[in-house]
Amino acid sequence: MSSPLETALARLDELGGISDSPSYLVRTFLSPANLLAAEKILQWMADLGMETSHAADGTVRGILVGSNPTAPPLLLGSHFDTVIDAGKFDGALGIIAALAALESLHEEKITLPFPVHVLAFSDEEGTRFQTTYLGSRSITAPLDLETLNAPDAAGITIAQAIACEGWHSVATAIRYDPGECRGYVELHIEQGRVLEEADQPACVVSSIAGQSRLTVTLTGRADHAGTTPMPLRRDALTGAAQCILAAEILAESHPPLVITVGKIQIHPGASNSIPQSATFTIDLRHPVDSDRREFLGHLHETFIHIATQRSLELQWIPIQDNNATPCDPALTARLQTSLAAVTGSRLTLASGAGHDGVVISKVCPIAMLFIRCRDGLSHHPDEFASPEDIGTGIEILTHFLKSCPS
Ligand SMILES: [Zn+2]
């Protein structure tokens, strides 16, 4: 029989093989691969003797009741959607490590004095709709109308996707009220180089940086590429190019501000037509909320100026605005005790990447454990965490579960 670590490693490979593309890893909200992955995770939960359920939006849950079913549950988990051309550890490891820790307890014949709910979220990255945390948002409150009306690249809204592509057979609304749970703990790869530099396999997280996401559309006029002299053009793409470079200059001159344009679409998109519209995304992050808002305002003014100069219309559509989220000091201190017991280190880091805990912190205390990943590489097919470090992560999580008070 294989050990919980061996099972976890095999599962990472298995989940990493479920993709919507034959040439790289991608699973987005309610895509065929996303639903297949959800079914696979449900099977693993059932194999552990958990009570399983799924929501129409593809998020799945396994409950291990423990010896006191009425005690406030502990939530563990992460997301199983991916970016485009992803690695197999981002998100998936948090779900698989949570199951491995429970399997370790099972092998030791330990029954916890409270229920553990393992949650696997169908969307965190926001790849399809540019709206992050769909999975964790819908477990804390119903999705708002604005979110439900957000369209994907094909014009299908989230509401339509859930209605037409959703997983409705025996679906359960998975929802938590404030105060109902004792906490949420997520293990995740660091997605940065700090642990590697510090020569440490793992650390706890102090807080999650604030993040603003928006969609910007510049609209000009589609004209003939051969007959329209340069001064008469209202080219949306060259306007977008100027905006994007201005964003880069702003971020480069104000560290630790980071700004990314990860996606751009132009219309009509023909080699002999002047682009009529250009739509691109902005992802802006800063650890200090007031600074983040100030830079966002500055960027908006700059874009207005560029659009006016070029006789373009500007649409500035905020998609998401998350304040920095502190992890819960008490829960984090307990996780840190387990980190120290296993590794001898008490290292703490702030997370530059967003995580589901941002949303879940609205209903319960959160804590996070980061695992070292090679070269800090993530959102990339070469993303890698060593079996030794994964084993250490599972051990820390197991130690933490055993030390939780009833
Ligand atoms: Zn992730």
mmCIF file of C-alpha atoms and ligand atoms in Angstrom:
data_model
loop_
_atom_site.group_PDB
_atom_site.id
_atom_site.type_symbol
_atom_site.label_atom_id
_atom_site.label_comp_id
_atom_site.label_asym_id
_atom_site.label_seq_id
_atom_site.Cartn_x
_atom_site.Cartn_y
_atom_site.Cartn_z
ATOM 1 C CA MET A 1 0.000 0.000 0.000
ATOM 2 C CA SER A 2 1.317 3.445 -0.882
ATOM 3 C CA SER A 3 2.020 6.129 1.734
ATOM 4 C CA PRO A 4 -0.073 9.334 1.901
ATOM 5 C CA LEU A 5 2.860 11.170 0.278
ATOM 6 C CA GLU A 6 3.136 8.657 -2.578
ATOM 7 C CA THR A 7 -0.616 8.883 -3.112
ATOM 8 C CA ALA A 8 -0.417 12.684 -3.102
ATOM 9 C CA LEU A 9 2.368 12.709 -5.717
ATOM 10 C CA ALA A 10 0.441 10.310 -7.964
ATOM 11 C CA ARG A 11 -2.665 12.466 -7.594
ATOM 12 C CA LEU A 12 -0.769 15.622 -8.582
ATOM 13 C CA ASP A 13 0.240 13.857 -11.809
ATOM 14 C CA GLU A 14 -3.271 12.575 -12.354
ATOM 15 C CA LEU A 15 -4.927 15.972 -11.885
ATOM 16 C CA GLY A 16 -2.169 17.632 -13.937
ATOM 17 C CA GLY A 17 -3.158 15.350 -16.818
ATOM 18 C CA ILE A 18 -6.762 16.581 -16.911
ATOM 19 C CA SER A 19 -6.779 19.515 -19.313
ATOM 20 C CA ASP A 20 -8.970 21.266 -21.874
ATOM 21 C CA SER A 21 -5.991 21.407 -24.233
ATOM 22 C CA PRO A 22 -3.972 18.464 -25.597
ATOM 23 C CA SER A 23 -0.766 20.524 -25.603
ATOM 24 C CA TYR A 24 -0.764 22.291 -22.214
ATOM 25 C CA LEU A 25 -2.555 22.365 -18.863
ATOM 26 C CA VAL A 26 -5.657 24.550 -18.634
ATOM 27 C CA ARG A 27 -8.867 24.152 -16.636
ATOM 28 C CA THR A 28 -11.256 27.092 -16.393
ATOM 29 C CA PHE A 29 -14.584 27.674 -14.632
ATOM 30 C CA LEU A 30 -17.054 24.911 -15.635
ATOM 31 C CA SER A 31 -14.961 23.728 -18.607
ATOM 32 C CA PRO A 32 -15.137 19.979 -19.411
ATOM 33 C CA ALA A 33 -11.728 19.400 -17.772
ATOM 34 C CA ASN A 34 -12.764 21.464 -14.752
ATOM 35 C CA LEU A 35 -15.779 19.167 -14.203
ATOM 36 C CA LEU A 36 -13.682 16.033 -14.764
ATOM 37 C CA ALA A 37 -11.181 17.263 -12.173
ATOM 38 C CA ALA A 38 -14.051 17.947 -9.751
ATOM 39 C CA GLU A 39 -15.325 14.380 -10.185
ATOM 40 C CA LYS A 40 -11.838 12.988 -9.602
ATOM 41 C CA ILE A 41 -11.448 14.984 -6.363
ATOM 42 C CA LEU A 42 -14.899 13.857 -5.194
ATOM 43 C CA GLN A 43 -13.786 10.256 -5.735
ATOM 44 C CA TRP A 44 -10.659 10.790 -3.607
ATOM 45 C CA MET A 45 -12.806 12.350 -0.871
ATOM 46 C CA ALA A 46 -15.221 9.422 -0.977
ATOM 47 C CA ASP A 47 -12.272 6.974 -0.776
ATOM 48 C CA LEU A 48 -11.336 8.650 2.514
ATOM 49 C CA GLY A 49 -14.835 8.009 3.858
ATOM 50 C CA MET A 50 -15.883 11.639 3.571
ATOM 51 C CA GLU A 51 -19.443 12.818 2.978
ATOM 52 C CA THR A 52 -19.218 14.464 -0.422
ATOM 53 C CA SER A 53 -21.223 17.122 -2.232
ATOM 54 C CA HIS A 54 -20.841 19.494 -5.137
ATOM 55 C CA ALA A 55 -22.278 22.891 -6.042
ATOM 56 C CA ALA A 56 -23.744 23.766 -9.458
ATOM 57 C CA ASP A 57 -20.708 25.997 -10.073
ATOM 58 C CA GLY A 58 -18.358 23.002 -9.828
ATOM 59 C CA THR A 59 -16.957 23.567 -6.335
ATOM 60 C CA VAL A 60 -16.751 20.308 -4.347
ATOM 61 C CA ARG A 61 -16.623 19.450 -0.655
ATOM 62 C CA GLY A 62 -15.738 16.437 1.456
ATOM 63 C CA ILE A 63 -16.679 16.288 5.146
ATOM 64 C CA LEU A 64 -14.929 14.113 7.696
ATOM 65 C CA VAL A 65 -17.320 14.260 10.625
ATOM 66 C CA GLY A 66 -14.946 13.338 13.478
ATOM 67 C CA SER A 67 -16.050 12.367 16.971
ATOM 68 C CA ASN A 68 -18.113 15.526 17.582
ATOM 69 C CA PRO A 69 -20.252 16.348 14.533
ATOM 70 C CA THR A 70 -21.716 19.478 16.136
ATOM 71 C CA ALA A 71 -18.360 21.157 16.872
ATOM 72 C CA PRO A 72 -17.479 24.091 14.577
ATOM 73 C CA PRO A 73 -15.746 22.635 11.508
ATOM 74 C CA LEU A 74 -12.230 23.400 10.298
ATOM 75 C CA LEU A 75 -12.004 24.211 6.586
ATOM 76 C CA LEU A 76 -9.051 23.058 4.484
ATOM 77 C CA GLY A 77 -8.565 23.318 0.753
ATOM 78 C CA SER A 78 -7.608 25.294 -2.322
ATOM 79 C CA HIS A 79 -8.623 25.706 -5.979
ATOM 80 C CA PHE A 80 -8.373 23.291 -8.898
ATOM 81 C CA ASP A 81 -8.851 25.680 -11.815
ATOM 82 C CA THR A 82 -5.687 26.854 -13.575
ATOM 83 C CA VAL A 83 -4.259 29.643 -15.668
ATOM 84 C CA ILE A 84 -3.545 28.933 -19.355
ATOM 85 C CA ASP A 85 -0.442 26.711 -19.815
ATOM 86 C CA ALA A 86 -0.252 26.157 -16.071
ATOM 87 C CA GLY A 87 1.830 24.058 -13.720
ATOM 88 C CA LYS A 88 0.264 21.189 -11.783
ATOM 89 C CA PHE A 89 0.990 22.430 -8.229
ATOM 90 C CA ASP A 90 -0.780 25.812 -8.001
ATOM 91 C CA GLY A 91 -4.031 25.119 -6.152
ATOM 92 C CA ALA A 92 -4.112 21.363 -6.712
ATOM 93 C CA LEU A 93 -1.394 20.811 -4.089
ATOM 94 C CA GLY A 94 -3.509 22.469 -1.367
ATOM 95 C CA ILE A 95 -6.423 20.101 -1.982
ATOM 96 C CA ILE A 96 -4.269 16.990 -2.354
ATOM 97 C CA ALA A 97 -2.102 17.830 0.702
ATOM 98 C CA ALA A 98 -5.239 18.352 2.834
ATOM 99 C CA LEU A 99 -6.492 14.888 1.838
ATOM 100 C CA ALA A 100 -3.022 13.408 2.488
ATOM 101 C CA ALA A 101 -2.933 14.905 5.992
ATOM 102 C CA LEU A 102 -6.331 13.343 6.756
ATOM 103 C CA GLU A 103 -5.089 10.051 5.343
ATOM 104 C CA SER A 104 -2.051 10.238 7.670
ATOM 105 C CA LEU A 105 -4.396 10.691 10.637
ATOM 106 C CA HIS A 106 -6.481 7.758 9.415
ATOM 107 C CA GLU A 107 -3.353 5.558 9.272
ATOM 108 C CA GLU A 108 -2.502 6.616 12.824
ATOM 109 C CA LYS A 109 -6.110 5.751 13.775
ATOM 110 C CA ILE A 110 -6.691 9.289 15.050
ATOM 111 C CA THR A 111 -10.229 10.677 15.001
ATOM 112 C CA LEU A 112 -10.392 14.451 15.319
ATOM 113 C CA PRO A 113 -12.815 15.949 17.878
ATOM 114 C CA PHE A 114 -14.347 18.248 15.242
ATOM 115 C CA PRO A 115 -15.449 17.988 11.598
ATOM 116 C CA VAL A 116 -12.995 18.814 8.808
ATOM 117 C CA HIS A 117 -14.401 20.136 5.536
ATOM 118 C CA VAL A 118 -12.057 19.881 2.536
ATOM 119 C CA LEU A 119 -13.097 22.414 -0.103
ATOM 120 C CA ALA A 120 -11.943 22.349 -3.720
ATOM 121 C CA PHE A 121 -12.847 25.557 -5.543
ATOM 122 C CA SER A 122 -13.779 25.500 -9.232
ATOM 123 C CA ASP A 123 -12.416 29.011 -9.865
ATOM 124 C CA GLU A 124 -9.799 31.137 -8.187
ATOM 125 C CA GLU A 125 -7.670 32.360 -11.082
ATOM 126 C CA GLY A 126 -10.492 34.079 -12.989
ATOM 127 C CA THR A 127 -9.045 32.889 -16.310
ATOM 128 C CA ARG A 128 -12.381 32.621 -18.118
ATOM 129 C CA PHE A 129 -14.335 35.619 -16.784
ATOM 130 C CA GLN A 130 -11.557 37.853 -15.420
ATOM 131 C CA THR A 131 -13.339 37.634 -12.050
ATOM 132 C CA THR A 132 -11.224 35.903 -9.450
ATOM 133 C CA TYR A 133 -12.319 33.768 -6.479
ATOM 134 C CA LEU A 134 -15.677 32.679 -7.951
ATOM 135 C CA GLY A 135 -15.522 29.421 -5.965
ATOM 136 C CA SER A 136 -14.753 30.907 -2.569
ATOM 137 C CA ARG A 137 -17.033 33.903 -3.177
ATOM 138 C CA SER A 138 -20.038 31.693 -3.727
ATOM 139 C CA ILE A 139 -19.435 29.766 -0.477
ATOM 140 C CA THR A 140 -19.559 33.003 1.543
ATOM 141 C CA ALA A 141 -22.513 34.771 -0.181
ATOM 142 C CA PRO A 142 -24.610 34.483 -3.362
ATOM 143 C CA LEU A 143 -22.753 35.978 -6.358
ATOM 144 C CA ASP A 144 -23.901 39.563 -6.983
ATOM 145 C CA LEU A 145 -25.680 40.599 -10.187
ATOM 146 C CA GLU A 146 -22.692 42.430 -11.602
ATOM 147 C CA THR A 147 -20.536 39.320 -11.248
ATOM 148 C CA LEU A 148 -23.245 37.060 -12.676
ATOM 149 C CA ASN A 149 -23.464 39.303 -15.764
ATOM 150 C CA ALA A 150 -19.703 39.276 -16.451
ATOM 151 C CA PRO A 151 -19.112 37.793 -19.917
ATOM 152 C CA ASP A 152 -16.357 35.455 -21.114
ATOM 153 C CA ALA A 153 -14.572 35.932 -24.473
ATOM 154 C CA ALA A 154 -17.530 34.273 -26.268
ATOM 155 C CA GLY A 155 -20.071 36.611 -24.623
ATOM 156 C CA ILE A 156 -21.455 33.922 -22.281
ATOM 157 C CA THR A 157 -22.160 35.363 -18.830
ATOM 158 C CA ILE A 158 -21.387 33.621 -15.557
ATOM 159 C CA ALA A 159 -25.151 33.253 -14.924
ATOM 160 C CA GLN A 160 -25.595 31.599 -18.341
ATOM 161 C CA ALA A 161 -22.567 29.361 -17.797
ATOM 162 C CA ILE A 162 -23.906 28.146 -14.443
ATOM 163 C CA ALA A 163 -27.404 27.646 -15.946
ATOM 164 C CA CYS A 164 -26.281 25.835 -19.110
ATOM 165 C CA GLU A 165 -22.913 24.256 -18.330
ATOM 166 C CA GLY A 166 -23.292 23.885 -14.566
ATOM 167 C CA TRP A 167 -23.324 20.672 -12.670
ATOM 168 C CA HIS A 168 -26.960 20.560 -11.583
ATOM 169 C CA SER A 169 -27.567 16.889 -10.850
ATOM 170 C CA VAL A 170 -27.851 16.598 -7.054
ATOM 171 C CA ALA A 171 -26.095 19.935 -6.613
ATOM 172 C CA THR A 172 -25.913 21.387 -3.095
ATOM 173 C CA ALA A 173 -25.451 25.041 -2.201
ATOM 174 C CA ILE A 174 -22.193 25.064 -0.233
ATOM 175 C CA ARG A 175 -22.374 28.119 1.996
ATOM 176 C CA TYR A 176 -20.890 29.253 5.324
ATOM 177 C CA ASP A 177 -22.126 31.994 7.624
ATOM 178 C CA PRO A 178 -19.791 34.215 9.649
ATOM 179 C CA GLY A 179 -18.770 32.516 12.894
ATOM 180 C CA GLU A 180 -19.841 29.047 11.776
ATOM 181 C CA CYS A 181 -16.314 27.644 11.262
ATOM 182 C CA ARG A 182 -13.253 27.566 13.489
ATOM 183 C CA GLY A 183 -10.969 28.552 10.626
ATOM 184 C CA TYR A 184 -9.687 28.000 7.097
ATOM 185 C CA VAL A 185 -6.169 26.720 6.480
ATOM 186 C CA GLU A 186 -4.676 26.531 2.998
ATOM 187 C CA LEU A 187 -1.379 25.043 1.888
ATOM 188 C CA HIS A 188 -0.079 26.583 -1.347
ATOM 189 C CA ILE A 189 3.191 26.818 -3.247
ATOM 190 C CA GLU A 190 4.943 30.113 -2.516
ATOM 191 C CA GLN A 191 5.008 31.255 -6.186
ATOM 192 C CA GLY A 192 8.086 33.328 -5.329
ATOM 193 C CA ARG A 193 11.772 32.840 -4.506
ATOM 194 C CA VAL A 194 11.970 33.822 -0.834
ATOM 195 C CA LEU A 195 11.854 30.277 0.603
ATOM 196 C CA GLU A 196 14.472 29.076 -1.868
ATOM 197 C CA GLU A 197 16.741 32.014 -0.937
ATOM 198 C CA ALA A 198 16.190 31.274 2.771
ATOM 199 C CA ASP A 199 16.842 27.552 2.187
ATOM 200 C CA GLN A 200 13.584 26.663 3.933
ATOM 201 C CA PRO A 201 10.949 24.178 2.762
ATOM 202 C CA ALA A 202 7.959 26.060 4.192
ATOM 203 C CA CYS A 203 6.717 29.128 6.055
ATOM 204 C CA VAL A 204 3.492 30.628 7.376
ATOM 205 C CA VAL A 205 1.834 33.677 5.807
ATOM 206 C CA SER A 206 1.251 36.944 7.664
ATOM 207 C CA SER A 207 -1.053 38.632 5.135
ATOM 208 C CA ILE A 208 -2.207 38.626 1.512
ATOM 209 C CA ALA A 209 -1.454 41.750 -0.563
ATOM 210 C CA GLY A 210 -4.250 43.944 -1.899
ATOM 211 C CA GLN A 211 -5.126 43.660 -5.554
ATOM 212 C CA SER A 212 -7.145 45.651 -8.090
ATOM 213 C CA ARG A 213 -8.254 44.153 -11.379
ATOM 214 C CA LEU A 214 -9.989 45.980 -14.155
ATOM 215 C CA THR A 215 -10.845 45.916 -17.819
ATOM 216 C CA VAL A 216 -10.030 48.911 -19.992
ATOM 217 C CA THR A 217 -11.518 49.510 -23.439
ATOM 218 C CA LEU A 218 -10.337 52.194 -25.831
ATOM 219 C CA THR A 219 -12.623 52.872 -28.777
ATOM 220 C CA GLY A 220 -11.655 54.786 -31.904
ATOM 221 C CA ARG A 221 -12.679 54.211 -35.522
ATOM 222 C CA ALA A 222 -12.064 51.346 -37.896
ATOM 223 C CA ASP A 223 -10.731 52.810 -41.121
ATOM 224 C CA HIS A 224 -8.996 51.590 -44.252
ATOM 225 C CA ALA A 225 -5.307 50.908 -43.574
ATOM 226 C CA GLY A 226 -4.286 52.157 -46.997
ATOM 227 C CA THR A 227 -6.386 55.282 -47.459
ATOM 228 C CA THR A 228 -6.395 56.904 -44.001
ATOM 229 C CA PRO A 229 -3.457 59.309 -43.464
ATOM 230 C CA MET A 230 -1.777 59.036 -40.064
ATOM 231 C CA PRO A 231 -3.059 62.353 -38.616
ATOM 232 C CA LEU A 232 -6.686 61.387 -39.330
ATOM 233 C CA ARG A 233 -6.566 58.050 -37.539
ATOM 234 C CA ARG A 234 -8.232 57.139 -34.255
ATOM 235 C CA ASP A 235 -6.295 53.908 -33.696
ATOM 236 C CA ALA A 236 -7.429 52.145 -30.506
ATOM 237 C CA LEU A 237 -4.459 49.750 -30.434
ATOM 238 C CA THR A 238 -1.711 52.396 -30.539
ATOM 239 C CA GLY A 239 -3.627 54.200 -27.770
ATOM 240 C CA ALA A 240 -3.671 50.980 -25.754
ATOM 241 C CA ALA A 241 0.051 50.502 -26.380
ATOM 242 C CA GLN A 242 0.746 53.977 -24.969
ATOM 243 C CA CYS A 243 -1.422 53.247 -21.900
ATOM 244 C CA ILE A 244 0.299 49.905 -21.267
ATOM 245 C CA LEU A 245 3.761 51.446 -21.438
ATOM 246 C CA ALA A 246 2.649 54.257 -19.117
ATOM 247 C CA ALA A 247 1.488 51.595 -16.616
ATOM 248 C CA GLU A 248 4.863 49.879 -16.834
ATOM 249 C CA ILE A 249 6.753 53.115 -16.235
ATOM 250 C CA LEU A 250 4.524 53.935 -13.218
ATOM 251 C CA ALA A 251 5.175 50.519 -11.609
ATOM 252 C CA GLU A 252 8.907 50.474 -12.410
ATOM 253 C CA SER A 253 9.393 53.802 -10.674
ATOM 254 C CA HIS A 254 7.359 52.884 -7.551
ATOM 255 C CA PRO A 255 8.387 49.491 -6.096
ATOM 256 C CA PRO A 256 6.849 47.359 -4.622
ATOM 257 C CA LEU A 257 3.959 48.410 -6.931
ATOM 258 C CA VAL A 258 3.417 45.811 -9.680
ATOM 259 C CA ILE A 259 1.133 46.260 -12.704
ATOM 260 C CA THR A 260 0.451 43.642 -15.359
ATOM 261 C CA VAL A 261 -1.470 43.683 -18.623
ATOM 262 C CA GLY A 262 -1.999 39.995 -19.269
ATOM 263 C CA LYS A 263 -4.655 40.041 -21.939
ATOM 264 C CA ILE A 264 -5.587 42.212 -24.906
ATOM 265 C CA GLN A 265 -8.194 41.870 -27.625
ATOM 266 C CA ILE A 266 -8.645 44.073 -30.648
ATOM 267 C CA HIS A 267 -11.515 44.563 -33.031
ATOM 268 C CA PRO A 268 -11.891 44.027 -35.960
ATOM 269 C CA GLY A 269 -8.434 42.390 -35.877
ATOM 270 C CA ALA A 270 -7.556 42.435 -39.572
ATOM 271 C CA SER A 271 -4.181 43.335 -41.067
ATOM 272 C CA ASN A 272 -5.699 45.945 -43.389
ATOM 273 C CA SER A 273 -8.053 47.615 -40.875
ATOM 274 C CA ILE A 274 -7.191 50.248 -38.307
ATOM 275 C CA PRO A 275 -8.206 48.800 -34.908
ATOM 276 C CA GLN A 276 -11.534 50.241 -33.786
ATOM 277 C CA SER A 277 -11.361 48.975 -30.216
ATOM 278 C CA ALA A 278 -8.771 47.536 -27.879
ATOM 279 C CA THR A 279 -9.746 45.884 -24.610
ATOM 280 C CA PHE A 280 -7.094 44.924 -22.070
ATOM 281 C CA THR A 281 -6.869 43.833 -18.451
ATOM 282 C CA ILE A 282 -5.015 45.599 -15.640
ATOM 283 C CA ASP A 283 -3.813 43.763 -12.535
ATOM 284 C CA LEU A 284 -2.388 46.185 -9.964
ATOM 285 C CA ARG A 285 -1.016 45.111 -6.566
ATOM 286 C CA HIS A 286 0.531 46.841 -3.591
ATOM 287 C CA PRO A 287 0.848 45.715 0.051
ATOM 288 C CA VAL A 288 -0.431 49.103 1.354
ATOM 289 C CA ASP A 289 -4.100 49.682 0.514
ATOM 290 C CA SER A 290 -3.962 53.500 0.513
ATOM 291 C CA ASP A 291 -0.960 53.446 -1.872
ATOM 292 C CA ARG A 292 -2.702 50.951 -4.147
ATOM 293 C CA ARG A 293 -5.751 53.217 -4.440
ATOM 294 C CA GLU A 294 -3.593 56.258 -5.085
ATOM 295 C CA PHE A 295 -1.661 54.537 -7.899
ATOM 296 C CA LEU A 296 -4.909 53.272 -9.405
ATOM 297 C CA GLY A 297 -6.279 56.828 -9.472
ATOM 298 C CA HIS A 298 -3.062 58.077 -11.029
ATOM 299 C CA LEU A 299 -3.222 55.396 -13.716
ATOM 300 C CA HIS A 300 -6.838 56.292 -14.485
ATOM 301 C CA GLU A 301 -5.921 59.970 -14.966
ATOM 302 C CA THR A 302 -3.034 59.027 -17.248
ATOM 303 C CA PHE A 303 -5.311 56.839 -19.389
ATOM 304 C CA ILE A 304 -7.924 59.641 -19.613
ATOM 305 C CA HIS A 305 -5.182 61.983 -20.791
ATOM 306 C CA ILE A 306 -3.918 59.532 -23.443
ATOM 307 C CA ALA A 307 -7.463 58.805 -24.660
ATOM 308 C CA THR A 308 -8.302 62.519 -24.918
ATOM 309 C CA GLN A 309 -5.101 63.276 -26.832
ATOM 310 C CA ARG A 310 -5.898 60.546 -29.328
ATOM 311 C CA SER A 311 -9.668 61.223 -29.621
ATOM 312 C CA LEU A 312 -10.464 57.804 -28.204
ATOM 313 C CA GLU A 313 -13.273 56.854 -25.860
ATOM 314 C CA LEU A 314 -12.133 55.282 -22.602
ATOM 315 C CA GLN A 315 -14.072 52.709 -20.600
ATOM 316 C CA TRP A 316 -12.546 51.931 -17.208
ATOM 317 C CA ILE A 317 -14.365 48.978 -15.637
ATOM 318 C CA PRO A 318 -13.250 47.875 -12.149
ATOM 319 C CA ILE A 319 -13.620 44.093 -11.858
ATOM 320 C CA GLN A 320 -12.182 43.499 -8.452
ATOM 321 C CA ASP A 321 -10.785 45.489 -5.589
ATOM 322 C CA ASN A 322 -9.438 43.477 -2.682
ATOM 323 C CA ASN A 323 -7.824 45.086 0.332
ATOM 324 C CA ALA A 324 -4.775 43.476 1.865
ATOM 325 C CA THR A 325 -5.989 40.603 4.068
ATOM 326 C CA PRO A 326 -4.197 39.876 7.332
ATOM 327 C CA CYS A 327 -4.074 36.203 8.341
ATOM 328 C CA ASP A 328 -5.549 35.468 11.784
ATOM 329 C CA PRO A 329 -2.789 35.886 14.415
ATOM 330 C CA ALA A 330 -3.997 33.086 16.734
ATOM 331 C CA LEU A 331 -4.599 30.502 14.002
ATOM 332 C CA THR A 332 -1.318 31.472 12.311
ATOM 333 C CA ALA A 333 0.575 31.139 15.610
ATOM 334 C CA ARG A 334 -0.726 27.556 15.956
ATOM 335 C CA LEU A 335 0.264 26.749 12.385
ATOM 336 C CA GLN A 336 3.654 28.314 13.073
ATOM 337 C CA THR A 337 4.112 26.037 16.109
ATOM 338 C CA SER A 338 3.558 23.053 13.793
ATOM 339 C CA LEU A 339 5.968 24.565 11.230
ATOM 340 C CA ALA A 340 8.613 24.914 13.960
ATOM 341 C CA ALA A 341 7.989 21.388 15.262
ATOM 342 C CA VAL A 342 8.595 19.886 11.808
ATOM 343 C CA THR A 343 11.238 22.216 10.278
ATOM 344 C CA GLY A 344 12.769 24.067 13.247
ATOM 345 C CA SER A 345 11.945 27.384 11.537
ATOM 346 C CA ARG A 346 9.278 30.000 12.347
ATOM 347 C CA LEU A 347 9.635 31.900 9.060
ATOM 348 C CA THR A 348 6.765 34.223 8.099
ATOM 349 C CA LEU A 349 6.105 35.840 4.713
ATOM 350 C CA ALA A 350 3.563 38.250 3.234
ATOM 351 C CA SER A 351 1.915 36.886 0.102
ATOM 352 C CA GLY A 352 2.095 38.998 -3.062
ATOM 353 C CA ALA A 353 -0.278 36.589 -4.785
ATOM 354 C CA GLY A 354 -3.996 36.574 -4.038
ATOM 355 C CA HIS A 355 -5.574 33.467 -2.501
ATOM 356 C CA ASP A 356 -9.057 32.205 -1.604
ATOM 357 C CA GLY A 357 -8.379 33.153 2.030
ATOM 358 C CA VAL A 358 -8.995 36.793 1.024
ATOM 359 C CA VAL A 359 -12.665 35.946 0.552
ATOM 360 C CA ILE A 360 -12.994 33.285 3.251
ATOM 361 C CA SER A 361 -11.608 35.721 5.854
ATOM 362 C CA LYS A 362 -15.081 37.338 5.726
ATOM 363 C CA VAL A 363 -16.619 34.304 7.444
ATOM 364 C CA CYS A 364 -13.811 32.819 9.581
ATOM 365 C CA PRO A 365 -10.182 33.200 10.683
ATOM 366 C CA ILE A 366 -7.673 32.170 8.003
ATOM 367 C CA ALA A 367 -4.086 30.899 7.998
ATOM 368 C CA MET A 368 -1.797 29.803 5.167
ATOM 369 C CA LEU A 369 1.232 27.583 4.780
ATOM 370 C CA PHE A 370 3.604 28.209 1.865
ATOM 371 C CA ILE A 371 5.741 25.455 0.348
ATOM 372 C CA ARG A 372 8.967 26.204 -1.547
ATOM 373 C CA CYS A 373 8.777 25.941 -5.344
ATOM 374 C CA ARG A 374 11.747 25.735 -7.713
ATOM 375 C CA ASP A 375 13.019 29.125 -8.965
ATOM 376 C CA GLY A 376 9.842 30.633 -7.495
ATOM 377 C CA LEU A 377 8.266 29.679 -10.793
ATOM 378 C CA SER A 378 4.456 29.493 -11.010
ATOM 379 C CA HIS A 379 1.743 29.948 -13.638
ATOM 380 C CA HIS A 380 4.171 28.050 -15.880
ATOM 381 C CA PRO A 381 4.432 24.406 -17.004
ATOM 382 C CA ASP A 382 7.868 24.087 -15.300
ATOM 383 C CA GLU A 383 6.342 24.886 -11.882
ATOM 384 C CA PHE A 384 7.802 22.343 -9.402
ATOM 385 C CA ALA A 385 7.762 21.529 -5.701
ATOM 386 C CA SER A 386 9.986 18.647 -4.570
ATOM 387 C CA PRO A 387 8.499 15.470 -3.095
ATOM 388 C CA GLU A 388 10.523 16.167 0.087
ATOM 389 C CA ASP A 389 8.999 19.635 0.505
ATOM 390 C CA ILE A 390 5.521 18.334 -0.252
ATOM 391 C CA GLY A 391 6.085 15.635 2.382
ATOM 392 C CA THR A 392 7.156 18.330 4.849
ATOM 393 C CA GLY A 393 4.007 20.336 4.056
ATOM 394 C CA ILE A 394 1.779 17.321 4.659
ATOM 395 C CA GLU A 395 3.610 16.619 7.928
ATOM 396 C CA ILE A 396 3.094 20.229 9.136
ATOM 397 C CA LEU A 397 -0.592 20.084 8.238
ATOM 398 C CA THR A 398 -0.972 16.717 10.021
ATOM 399 C CA HIS A 399 0.795 18.069 13.125
ATOM 400 C CA PHE A 400 -1.467 21.123 13.053
ATOM 401 C CA LEU A 401 -4.655 19.011 12.815
ATOM 402 C CA LYS A 402 -3.558 16.868 15.755
ATOM 403 C CA SER A 403 -2.841 19.948 17.865
ATOM 404 C CA CYS A 404 -6.184 21.678 17.218
ATOM 405 C CA PRO A 405 -8.199 22.009 20.441
ATOM 406 C CA SER A 406 -11.627 20.364 20.546
HETATM 407 ZN ZN ZN B 1 -3.276 29.263 -6.581
#
